[in-house]
Coordinates of C-alpha atoms in Angstrom, one line a residue:
X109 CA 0.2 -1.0 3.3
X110 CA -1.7 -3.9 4.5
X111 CA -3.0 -6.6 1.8
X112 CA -6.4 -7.8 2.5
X113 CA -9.5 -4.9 1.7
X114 CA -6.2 -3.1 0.6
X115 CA -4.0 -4.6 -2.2
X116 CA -7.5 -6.8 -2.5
X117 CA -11.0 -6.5 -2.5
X118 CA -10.7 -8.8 0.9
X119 CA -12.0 -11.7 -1.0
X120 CA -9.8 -14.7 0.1
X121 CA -9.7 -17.5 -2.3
X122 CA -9.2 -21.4 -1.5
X123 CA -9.0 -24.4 -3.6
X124 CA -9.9 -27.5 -3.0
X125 CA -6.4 -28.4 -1.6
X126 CA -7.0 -24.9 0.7
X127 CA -4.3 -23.2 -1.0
X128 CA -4.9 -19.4 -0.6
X129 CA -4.8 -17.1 -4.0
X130 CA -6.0 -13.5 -4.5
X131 CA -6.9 -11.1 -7.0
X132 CA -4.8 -7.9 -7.3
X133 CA -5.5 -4.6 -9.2
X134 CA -3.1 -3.4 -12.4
X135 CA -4.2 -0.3 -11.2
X136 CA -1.9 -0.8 -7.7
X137 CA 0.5 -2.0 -8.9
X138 CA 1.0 0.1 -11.7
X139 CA 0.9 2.9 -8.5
X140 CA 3.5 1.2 -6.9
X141 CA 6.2 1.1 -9.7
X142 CA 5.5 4.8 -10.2
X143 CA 6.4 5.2 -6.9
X144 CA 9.3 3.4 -6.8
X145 CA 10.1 5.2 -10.2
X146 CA 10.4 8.2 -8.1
X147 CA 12.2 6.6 -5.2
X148 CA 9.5 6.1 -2.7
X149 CA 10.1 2.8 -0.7
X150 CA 6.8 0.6 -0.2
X151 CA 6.4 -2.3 2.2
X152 CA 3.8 -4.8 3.0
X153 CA 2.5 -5.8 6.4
X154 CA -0.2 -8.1 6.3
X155 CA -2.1 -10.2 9.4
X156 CA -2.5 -13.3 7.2
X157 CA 0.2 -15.9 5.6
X158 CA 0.2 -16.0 1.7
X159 CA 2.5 -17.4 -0.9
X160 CA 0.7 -15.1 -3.3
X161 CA 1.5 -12.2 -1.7
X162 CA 5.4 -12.7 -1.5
X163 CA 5.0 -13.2 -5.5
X164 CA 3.1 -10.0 -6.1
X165 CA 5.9 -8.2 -4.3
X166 CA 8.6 -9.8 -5.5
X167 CA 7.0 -8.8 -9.2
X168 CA 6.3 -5.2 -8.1
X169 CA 10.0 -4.7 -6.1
X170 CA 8.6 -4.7 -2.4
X171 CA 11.6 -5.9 -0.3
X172 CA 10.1 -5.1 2.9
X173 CA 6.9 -8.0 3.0
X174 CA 5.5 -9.1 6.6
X175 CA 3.3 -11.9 7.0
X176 CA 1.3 -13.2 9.5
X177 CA 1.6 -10.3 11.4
X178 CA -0.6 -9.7 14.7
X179 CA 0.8 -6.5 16.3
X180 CA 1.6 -4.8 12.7
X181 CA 2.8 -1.6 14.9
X182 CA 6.5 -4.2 15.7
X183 CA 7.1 -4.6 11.9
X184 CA 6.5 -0.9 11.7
X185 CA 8.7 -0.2 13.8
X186 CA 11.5 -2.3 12.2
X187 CA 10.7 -0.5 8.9
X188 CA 11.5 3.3 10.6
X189 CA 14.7 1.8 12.2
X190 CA 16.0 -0.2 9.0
X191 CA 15.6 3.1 6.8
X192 CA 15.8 5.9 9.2
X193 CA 12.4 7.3 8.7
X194 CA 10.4 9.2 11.3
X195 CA 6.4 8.7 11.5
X196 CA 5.5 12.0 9.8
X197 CA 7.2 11.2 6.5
X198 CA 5.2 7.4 6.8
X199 CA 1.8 6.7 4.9
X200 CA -0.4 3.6 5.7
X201 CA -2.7 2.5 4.1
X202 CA -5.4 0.3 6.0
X203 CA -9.0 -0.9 6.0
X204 CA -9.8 -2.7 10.0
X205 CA -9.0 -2.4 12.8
X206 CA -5.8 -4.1 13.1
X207 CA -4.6 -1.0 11.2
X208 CA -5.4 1.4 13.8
X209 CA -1.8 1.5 16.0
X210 CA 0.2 2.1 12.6
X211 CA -2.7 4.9 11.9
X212 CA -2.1 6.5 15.4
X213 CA 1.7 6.5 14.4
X214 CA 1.5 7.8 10.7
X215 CA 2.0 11.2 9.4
X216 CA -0.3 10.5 6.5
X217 CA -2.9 7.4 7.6
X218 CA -5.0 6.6 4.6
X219 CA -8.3 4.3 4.8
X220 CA -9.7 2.7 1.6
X221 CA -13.4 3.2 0.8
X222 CA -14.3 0.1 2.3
X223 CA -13.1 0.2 5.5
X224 CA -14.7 0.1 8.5
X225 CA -16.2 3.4 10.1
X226 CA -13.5 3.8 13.1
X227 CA -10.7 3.1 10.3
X228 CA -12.0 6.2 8.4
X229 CA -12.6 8.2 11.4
X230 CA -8.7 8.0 12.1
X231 CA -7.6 8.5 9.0
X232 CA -6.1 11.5 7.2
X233 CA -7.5 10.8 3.3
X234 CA -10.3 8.1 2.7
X235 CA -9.8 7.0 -1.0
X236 CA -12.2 7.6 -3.5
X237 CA -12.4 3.8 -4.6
X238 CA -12.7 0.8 -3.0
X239 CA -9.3 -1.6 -2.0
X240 CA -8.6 -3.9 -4.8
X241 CA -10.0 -1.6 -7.2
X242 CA -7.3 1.2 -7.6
X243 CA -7.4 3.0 -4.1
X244 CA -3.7 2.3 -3.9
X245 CA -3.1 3.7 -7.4
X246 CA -5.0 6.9 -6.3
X247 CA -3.1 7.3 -3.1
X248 CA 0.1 6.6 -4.8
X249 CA -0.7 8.9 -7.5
X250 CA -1.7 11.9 -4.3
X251 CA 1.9 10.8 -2.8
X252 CA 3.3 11.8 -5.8
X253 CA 1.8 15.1 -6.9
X254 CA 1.9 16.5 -3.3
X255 CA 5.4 16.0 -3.5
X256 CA 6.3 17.8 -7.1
X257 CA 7.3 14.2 -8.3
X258 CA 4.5 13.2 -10.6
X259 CA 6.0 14.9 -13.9
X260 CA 8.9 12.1 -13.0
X261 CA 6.2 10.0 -14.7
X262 CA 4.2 11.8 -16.4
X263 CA 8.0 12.8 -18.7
X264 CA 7.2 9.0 -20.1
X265 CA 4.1 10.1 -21.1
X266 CA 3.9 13.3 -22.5
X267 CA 2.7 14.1 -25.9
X268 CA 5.1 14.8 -28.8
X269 CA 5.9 18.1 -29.6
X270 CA 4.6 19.0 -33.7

């Protein structure tokens, strides 16, 4: 998934030092654990540079974070080579442009509700809400009932039998 407009409402924050923070959702990363619960790997490849972003992984178990990355589709194709994948098992998640070579590659491109218009014309699924506001939750949540794994979480959850 990519970070800004994604994992973030795409506002970027500075200081008055310009030190970059951002705002992230409960929501995602709630998503993201529950996918991991289930043994789905995520990764992060993002155009811009941010220490907060390496911390927000690190606390949601993302190994695979790439910064400052101009051609995403090179760290993409590290990812399928490091774990074997083939593009139709891959989902990305994107909102711009910069997105759209991972799209063409994807088996499951997805495009938040605020991306731009040729985004959501190339992808598979345009979320419901808006990046930074849970539209990785509800893809992650999609992931997981299309596969049969969502009553893997949903077993933490149930209600006592009486």
């Amino acid at each position: 998934m990519d970070v800004d407009g994604v994992l973030t409402d795409g506002t970027i924050y500075l200081n008055t030092q310009g030190y970059e923070t951002k705002a992230f959702n409960v929501l995602d990363g709630t998503g993201i654990a529950y996918l991991r619960r289930a043994g789905i790997k995520t990764a992060i490849i993002s155009g811009r540079n941010c220490d907060a972003v390496i911390h927000r992984a690190k606390e949601l178990g993302i190994e695979d974070v790439y910064q400052g990355v101009k051609n995403k589709i090179d760290a993409y194709k590290q990812l399928l080579e490091k774990y074997a994948f083939s593009d139709k098992e891959i989902c990305y998640i994107g909102d711009d442009l910069i997105d759209l070579p991972v799209f063409y590659r994807v088996g499951f491109p997805v495009a938040v509700a605020n991306a731009t218009p040729m985004v959501k014309q190339c992808s598979a699924y345009v979320t419901k809400v808006r990046g930074g506001q849970g539209a990785v939750r509800e893809v992650a949540e999609k992931i997981l009932k299309y596969q049969d794994k969502w009553h893997l979480i949903m077993e933490r959850y149930q209600k006592p039998a009486t």
